[in-house]
Amino acid sequence: MEFQSRQVKSMAKEIPDDISFTILSKLPLKSLNRFTCVHKSWAGLLQNPYFMTIFRANFLSKHHSYYNDTSLLLQQTPHLIDYLMGCGRPPYLLSGDKFQNRVKLDWPLPFQVDDRFIVILGSGIHGTFCLNQSKKFVLWNPATEEFRIIPPSPLDSPPDLGVMITTPHGFGYDPVRDDFKVIRELVTFPDYTAFEDDWPIAPDPSIFWEIYSLRSNSWRKLDAHMPIIVERPAKCTDTYVNGVCHWLGIVDLHGDEEHLASFNLSNEVFLTTPLPFDLGDRSLQKCLVVLNGSIAVISESAETTFHISILGELGVKESWTKLFTIGPLPWVGFPIGVGNKGDVFLRKEEKGELALFDLSSQMLEDIVTKEQLDSHRIIIYKESPLQIGQTEY
């Protein structure tokens, strides 16, 4: 191994910088971080403006088959009047070069009586979404209009456990077992627990993690070591990629450092990655996304300016790299998701309408809609005929 390392360093000295820059700019971020220690001139690559321009262009140009034939699902922001009237807002499918094709979707039958407070967990996987409303979970394929009601867990109403807070954290696909899974956290407190700002002060809670398997159609308690996740930002904070669920949170009941939490659905291993100092401020808005196949966090740095940081390697805090800056963009609110070409969708402040920022051209474009759609979250969706269950309720 030491001999191979000396060989690489010797070869690196013989390659001109312009050629080595071209080669290195095509590497994944994880590999690039490891190669920076090979040669003195490579140590500062991530601070070199010329190299970073090439690296960004290559990052955006990489093709991922996952994005083939995809459209976007737009979840709308519910208003107070909707809650008072006992109704929510339907999602829309957006497609076409300018997203000119818009199809209004009806929530599946289990939510048609009360479609308020519906949360979409993670991403659309093999054409399937996981919808959550309080303790109700439903798998839903909009293409086939099929749905599967997930049965309640035995832990939903445990005896003598007092106050319970349930937080769903992820929905994903286990490629090893060909299985859809849902993971959630249950935190229980004795009845005499004192609360402040809707959060318990003392005593320390009991923590349960459990996982649902579509194949077995049942929940089971996880034996893996799982910390408590005590807080998450308001929206756009969970995603899924390559068999792993990811979400943002504070990974300690008494801590204040924000982490990326990751759970591998196949081997059931839990891993946390601290956010860097400039991302760890809990007062900043953040959006967790998958950008061209990589885990990324969009964060605000000023009123109308945002940064996109890419994670090179799970578990390695130093592998976060600030890759893109968006703005300043007047009259534009916080990003609500990314598209299938690396475009960033933003919610306009005035009417909640959509705008699209092209990371390659650095241009902002309004998305004109025939009717006002109050944008809340954008999720990439790939239609699939996969059958998951029933069509009647």
Coordinates of C-alpha atoms in Angstrom, one line a residue:
M1 CA 0.0 0.0 0.0
E2 CA 2.8 2.4 0.9
F3 CA 4.6 1.5 -2.4
Q4 CA 1.4 2.3 -4.4
S5 CA 1.1 5.6 -2.6
R6 CA 4.6 6.6 -3.5
Q7 CA 3.9 5.5 -7.1
V8 CA 0.8 7.8 -7.3
K9 CA 2.7 10.7 -5.8
S10 CA 5.5 10.2 -8.3
M11 CA 3.1 10.1 -11.2
A12 CA 1.4 13.2 -9.9
K13 CA 4.6 15.2 -10.2
E14 CA 5.0 14.3 -13.9
I15 CA 1.5 15.4 -14.9
P16 CA 1.0 19.0 -15.9
D17 CA -1.5 20.9 -13.7
D18 CA -4.0 21.6 -16.5
I19 CA -4.2 17.9 -17.4
S20 CA -4.4 16.8 -13.8
F21 CA -7.1 19.4 -13.1
T22 CA -9.2 18.1 -16.0
I23 CA -8.9 14.5 -14.7
L24 CA -9.6 15.4 -11.1
S25 CA -12.6 17.6 -11.9
K26 CA -14.4 14.5 -13.2
L27 CA -14.0 12.6 -9.9
P28 CA -16.8 12.2 -7.3
L29 CA -16.4 14.6 -4.3
K30 CA -15.4 11.7 -2.0
S31 CA -12.6 10.6 -4.3
L32 CA -11.5 14.2 -4.9
N33 CA -11.2 14.8 -1.1
R34 CA -8.9 11.8 -0.8
F35 CA -6.6 12.8 -3.7
T36 CA -6.0 16.3 -2.4
C37 CA -3.2 14.9 -0.1
V38 CA -1.3 13.3 -3.0
H39 CA 0.4 16.4 -4.4
K40 CA 1.1 19.8 -3.0
S41 CA -0.6 21.7 -5.8
W42 CA -3.7 19.6 -5.3
A43 CA -4.1 20.4 -1.6
G44 CA -6.0 23.7 -2.3
L45 CA -8.1 22.5 -5.2
L46 CA -11.4 23.2 -3.5
Q47 CA -10.3 26.8 -3.0
N48 CA -9.1 27.2 -6.6
P49 CA -11.7 29.2 -8.5
Y50 CA -10.5 27.9 -11.9
F51 CA -10.7 24.3 -10.8
M52 CA -14.0 24.7 -9.0
T53 CA -15.6 26.2 -12.2
I54 CA -14.6 23.0 -14.1
F55 CA -15.7 20.8 -11.3
R56 CA -19.2 22.4 -11.0
A57 CA -19.7 22.1 -14.7
N58 CA -18.8 18.4 -14.7
F59 CA -21.0 17.8 -11.6
L60 CA -24.0 19.3 -13.3
S61 CA -23.4 17.5 -16.6
K62 CA -23.3 14.0 -15.2
H63 CA -26.2 11.9 -16.3
H64 CA -28.1 9.8 -13.8
S65 CA -30.5 7.2 -15.2
Y66 CA -32.8 7.8 -12.2
Y67 CA -33.9 11.1 -13.8
N68 CA -35.0 9.5 -17.1
D69 CA -38.8 10.0 -17.8
T70 CA -39.4 11.8 -14.5
S71 CA -41.9 14.5 -13.7
L72 CA -42.3 16.6 -10.6
L73 CA -44.9 16.5 -7.8
L74 CA -45.9 19.8 -6.3
Q75 CA -47.3 19.7 -2.8
Q76 CA -49.2 22.9 -2.0
T77 CA -49.1 24.9 1.2
P78 CA -52.3 24.6 3.1
H79 CA -53.8 27.9 4.5
L80 CA -55.5 28.5 7.8
I81 CA -58.9 28.8 6.0
D82 CA -58.4 25.3 4.6
Y83 CA -58.0 23.9 8.1
L84 CA -61.1 25.8 9.3
M85 CA -63.1 24.6 6.3
G86 CA -61.9 21.0 6.9
C87 CA -60.1 20.6 3.7
G88 CA -56.5 20.5 2.4
R89 CA -55.0 21.3 -1.0
P90 CA -54.4 18.7 -3.8
P91 CA -51.0 17.9 -5.2
Y92 CA -50.1 18.5 -8.9
L93 CA -47.9 16.7 -11.4
L94 CA -45.7 19.0 -13.4
S95 CA -44.0 17.9 -16.7
G96 CA -42.7 19.3 -20.0
D97 CA -39.7 21.5 -20.7
K98 CA -41.4 24.6 -19.1
F99 CA -43.5 22.5 -16.8
Q100 CA -46.5 23.6 -18.9
N101 CA -48.3 20.3 -18.4
R102 CA -50.0 20.2 -15.0
V103 CA -52.3 17.5 -13.8
K104 CA -54.3 17.8 -10.6
L105 CA -54.2 14.7 -8.5
D106 CA -56.8 13.5 -5.9
W107 CA -55.4 12.2 -2.7
P108 CA -56.2 8.4 -2.3
L109 CA -59.5 7.4 -0.7
P110 CA -58.3 7.1 2.9
F111 CA -57.7 10.9 2.9
Q112 CA -60.7 12.1 0.9
V113 CA -62.8 12.7 4.0
D114 CA -60.0 14.7 5.7
D115 CA -57.0 15.7 3.6
R116 CA -55.5 18.1 6.1
F117 CA -52.0 17.8 7.6
I118 CA -50.8 15.2 5.0
V119 CA -47.1 14.8 4.9
I120 CA -45.2 13.1 2.1
L121 CA -42.2 11.2 3.5
G122 CA -39.0 11.3 1.5
S123 CA -39.3 10.9 -2.2
G124 CA -41.4 9.0 -4.8
I125 CA -39.8 5.6 -5.1
H126 CA -40.7 3.3 -8.0
G127 CA -43.8 5.5 -8.5
T128 CA -44.8 5.1 -4.9
F129 CA -45.3 7.7 -2.2
C130 CA -45.7 7.3 1.5
L131 CA -48.3 9.6 3.0
N132 CA -48.6 10.3 6.7
Q133 CA -51.3 12.0 8.7
S134 CA -50.9 11.7 12.5
K135 CA -50.6 8.0 13.1
K136 CA -52.1 7.0 9.7
F137 CA -49.6 5.8 7.0
V138 CA -50.7 5.0 3.4
L139 CA -48.6 3.9 0.4
W140 CA -49.9 5.4 -2.8
N141 CA -49.1 5.0 -6.5
P142 CA -50.8 7.9 -8.4
A143 CA -50.3 6.2 -11.8
T144 CA -52.3 3.1 -10.9
E145 CA -54.5 4.9 -8.3
E146 CA -53.6 2.0 -5.9
F147 CA -52.9 2.4 -2.2
R148 CA -52.0 0.3 0.7
I149 CA -53.1 1.3 4.3
I150 CA -50.2 0.4 6.6
P151 CA -51.6 -1.3 9.7
P152 CA -51.1 0.4 13.1
S153 CA -48.2 -0.6 15.2
P154 CA -48.7 -2.3 18.6
L155 CA -46.7 0.6 20.0
D156 CA -49.2 3.2 18.9
S157 CA -51.3 2.6 22.0
P158 CA -49.0 1.1 24.6
P159 CA -50.3 0.7 28.2
D160 CA -48.8 2.7 31.0
L161 CA -46.3 4.6 28.9
G162 CA -47.9 8.1 29.4
V163 CA -47.4 10.8 26.8
M164 CA -46.1 9.7 23.4
I165 CA -44.6 11.8 20.6
T166 CA -44.4 10.0 17.3
T167 CA -42.1 11.3 14.5
P168 CA -41.9 9.6 11.1
H169 CA -38.4 9.9 9.7
G170 CA -38.2 8.1 6.5
F171 CA -39.6 6.0 3.6
G172 CA -37.5 4.1 1.2
Y173 CA -36.7 0.9 -0.7
D174 CA -34.5 -1.9 0.5
P175 CA -32.9 -3.2 -2.7
V176 CA -31.4 -6.3 -1.0
R177 CA -34.9 -7.7 0.0
D178 CA -36.9 -5.9 -2.7
D179 CA -39.0 -4.3 0.0
F180 CA -40.5 -0.9 0.8
K181 CA -39.9 0.3 4.4
V182 CA -40.9 3.1 6.8
I183 CA -38.9 4.1 9.8
R184 CA -40.1 6.2 12.7
E185 CA -39.2 7.3 16.2
L186 CA -41.5 7.0 19.3
V187 CA -40.6 9.0 22.4
T188 CA -42.6 8.4 25.6
F189 CA -42.8 10.3 28.8
P190 CA -44.5 9.6 32.1
D191 CA -47.9 11.3 32.6
Y192 CA -46.4 13.7 35.2
T193 CA -43.9 15.1 32.8
A194 CA -43.6 18.9 32.8
F195 CA -43.8 20.6 29.4
E196 CA -42.4 23.9 28.1
D197 CA -43.1 25.2 24.6
D198 CA -44.7 21.8 23.8
W199 CA -41.5 20.0 24.6
P200 CA -40.9 18.0 27.8
I201 CA -38.5 19.3 30.4
A202 CA -38.0 16.3 32.6
P203 CA -37.6 13.4 33.2
D204 CA -35.7 11.9 30.3
P205 CA -37.9 9.9 27.9
S206 CA -37.9 6.3 26.8
I207 CA -37.0 6.1 23.1
F208 CA -38.3 3.5 20.6
W209 CA -37.5 3.1 17.0
E210 CA -39.5 0.8 14.7
I211 CA -39.6 -0.1 11.1
Y212 CA -42.4 -1.2 8.8
S213 CA -41.9 -3.8 6.0
L214 CA -44.3 -4.0 3.1
R215 CA -43.3 -7.7 2.5
S216 CA -44.3 -8.7 6.0
N217 CA -47.0 -6.0 6.3
S218 CA -46.0 -5.4 9.9
W219 CA -44.0 -3.1 12.3
R220 CA -41.1 -4.3 14.4
K221 CA -39.0 -2.7 17.0
L222 CA -35.4 -1.9 15.9
D223 CA -32.6 -3.3 17.9
A224 CA -30.0 -1.0 16.3
H225 CA -28.5 1.8 18.4
M226 CA -30.5 4.8 17.5
P227 CA -30.2 8.2 19.2
I228 CA -33.1 10.5 19.9
I229 CA -33.8 13.2 17.2
V230 CA -35.3 16.1 19.2
E231 CA -35.9 18.7 16.5
R232 CA -36.1 19.1 12.8
P233 CA -36.6 22.2 10.6
A234 CA -40.1 22.8 9.3
K235 CA -40.0 21.4 5.8
C236 CA -37.9 19.8 3.1
T237 CA -35.8 18.0 5.6
D238 CA -35.9 14.3 4.7
T239 CA -35.0 12.4 1.5
Y240 CA -33.9 9.0 0.2
V241 CA -31.2 7.8 -2.1
N242 CA -29.6 4.4 -2.9
G243 CA -31.2 2.4 -0.1
V244 CA -30.6 5.0 2.6
C245 CA -33.0 7.4 4.3
H246 CA -31.6 10.8 5.4
W247 CA -33.0 13.6 7.5
L248 CA -31.9 16.7 9.5
G249 CA -32.1 16.9 13.2
I250 CA -30.5 17.5 16.6
V251 CA -29.1 14.1 17.6
D252 CA -29.2 14.5 21.4
L253 CA -31.9 15.4 23.8
H254 CA -29.7 18.1 25.5
G255 CA -27.5 19.0 22.5
D256 CA -27.7 21.8 20.0
E257 CA -25.5 20.7 17.1
E258 CA -27.4 19.8 14.0
H259 CA -26.6 16.6 12.1
L260 CA -27.5 14.7 9.0
A261 CA -29.0 11.4 10.2
S262 CA -28.8 8.4 7.8
F263 CA -30.3 4.9 8.1
N264 CA -29.4 2.1 5.8
L265 CA -32.6 0.1 5.1
S266 CA -30.7 -3.1 4.2
N267 CA -28.2 -3.6 7.0
E268 CA -30.2 -1.3 9.5
V269 CA -27.1 0.7 10.4
F270 CA -27.6 4.2 11.6
L271 CA -25.0 6.9 11.0
T272 CA -24.8 10.6 11.8
T273 CA -22.8 13.3 10.0
P274 CA -22.3 16.6 11.8
L275 CA -23.1 19.7 9.7
P276 CA -20.2 22.2 9.4
F277 CA -20.2 25.3 11.5
D278 CA -21.7 27.6 8.9
L279 CA -24.6 25.1 8.4
G280 CA -25.1 24.1 12.0
D281 CA -26.9 27.3 13.0
R282 CA -30.4 26.1 14.0
S283 CA -31.9 29.6 13.2
L284 CA -31.1 29.2 9.5
Q285 CA -33.6 27.7 7.1
K286 CA -32.4 24.5 5.4
C287 CA -33.6 22.2 2.7
L288 CA -32.2 18.6 2.3
V289 CA -32.2 17.4 -1.3
V290 CA -30.6 15.0 -3.7
L291 CA -28.8 17.0 -6.3
N292 CA -27.5 15.0 -9.3
G293 CA -27.3 11.9 -7.1
S294 CA -25.5 13.5 -4.2
I295 CA -26.8 14.5 -0.7
A296 CA -27.0 18.3 -0.5
V297 CA -28.2 21.0 1.9
I298 CA -29.5 24.3 0.7
S299 CA -29.1 26.9 3.4
E300 CA -29.8 30.6 3.6
S301 CA -26.8 32.9 4.2
A302 CA -28.5 36.3 3.8
E303 CA -32.0 37.5 3.2
T304 CA -32.0 36.5 -0.5
T305 CA -28.8 34.5 -0.9
F306 CA -28.5 30.7 -0.5
H307 CA -25.6 28.2 -0.5
I308 CA -25.7 24.6 -1.7
S309 CA -23.3 22.3 0.2
I310 CA -22.6 18.8 -1.1
L311 CA -21.7 15.8 1.2
G312 CA -18.7 13.8 -0.1
E313 CA -18.8 11.0 2.5
L314 CA -21.3 9.9 5.1
G315 CA -20.0 10.3 8.6
V316 CA -17.2 12.7 7.7
K317 CA -18.0 16.3 8.7
E318 CA -15.0 17.7 6.8
S319 CA -16.3 16.2 3.5
W320 CA -19.1 18.9 3.2
T321 CA -18.2 21.2 0.3
K322 CA -19.9 24.5 -0.4
L323 CA -20.4 24.1 -4.2
F324 CA -22.9 26.7 -5.4
T325 CA -24.2 30.1 -4.4
I326 CA -27.7 31.3 -5.5
G327 CA -28.5 35.0 -5.4
P328 CA -29.0 37.6 -4.2
L329 CA -32.5 37.2 -5.7
P330 CA -35.0 39.8 -4.7
W331 CA -38.7 38.9 -4.1
V332 CA -37.9 35.2 -3.9
G333 CA -38.5 33.0 -0.9
F334 CA -36.7 29.9 0.3
P335 CA -36.0 27.0 -2.1
I336 CA -38.5 24.1 -1.9
G337 CA -36.7 21.4 -3.9
V338 CA -34.7 20.5 -7.0
G339 CA -35.6 19.2 -10.4
N340 CA -34.3 16.4 -12.6
K341 CA -31.7 18.6 -14.3
G342 CA -30.2 20.1 -11.1
D343 CA -32.6 23.1 -11.3
V344 CA -33.6 24.7 -8.0
F345 CA -37.2 25.6 -7.4
L346 CA -38.0 28.6 -5.3
R347 CA -41.2 29.9 -3.9
K348 CA -42.0 33.5 -4.8
E349 CA -42.8 35.6 -1.8
E350 CA -45.7 37.6 -3.3
K351 CA -48.2 34.9 -4.2
G352 CA -46.4 31.6 -3.4
E353 CA -45.9 31.0 -7.2
L354 CA -42.9 29.1 -8.6
A355 CA -39.6 30.3 -9.9
L356 CA -36.8 28.2 -11.3
F357 CA -33.0 28.8 -10.9
D358 CA -30.7 27.2 -13.4
L359 CA -27.4 26.4 -11.7
S360 CA -25.6 26.1 -15.0
S361 CA -26.6 29.4 -16.5
Q362 CA -27.3 31.1 -13.2
M363 CA -30.5 32.4 -14.6
L364 CA -33.9 32.8 -12.8
E365 CA -37.1 32.1 -14.7
D366 CA -40.7 32.4 -13.6
I367 CA -42.9 29.4 -14.1
V368 CA -46.2 30.8 -15.3
T369 CA -49.3 28.9 -14.2
K370 CA -52.9 29.2 -15.4
E371 CA -54.1 29.1 -11.8
Q372 CA -52.4 30.1 -8.6
L373 CA -50.5 27.1 -7.1
D374 CA -49.3 27.9 -3.6
S375 CA -46.0 26.0 -3.7
H376 CA -44.8 24.2 -0.7
R377 CA -42.5 21.3 -1.8
I378 CA -41.2 19.8 -5.0
I379 CA -40.6 16.1 -5.2
I380 CA -39.2 14.2 -8.2
Y381 CA -41.6 11.5 -9.4
K382 CA -41.1 8.6 -11.8
E383 CA -44.3 6.9 -13.0
S384 CA -44.4 3.1 -12.4
P385 CA -47.1 0.4 -13.0
L386 CA -46.0 -1.2 -9.7
Q387 CA -48.9 -2.8 -7.9
I388 CA -49.0 -2.1 -4.2
G389 CA -52.5 -3.0 -3.1
Q390 CA -56.1 -1.9 -3.2
T391 CA -58.1 0.7 -5.2
E392 CA -61.2 0.6 -2.9
Y393 CA -61.6 1.7 0.6

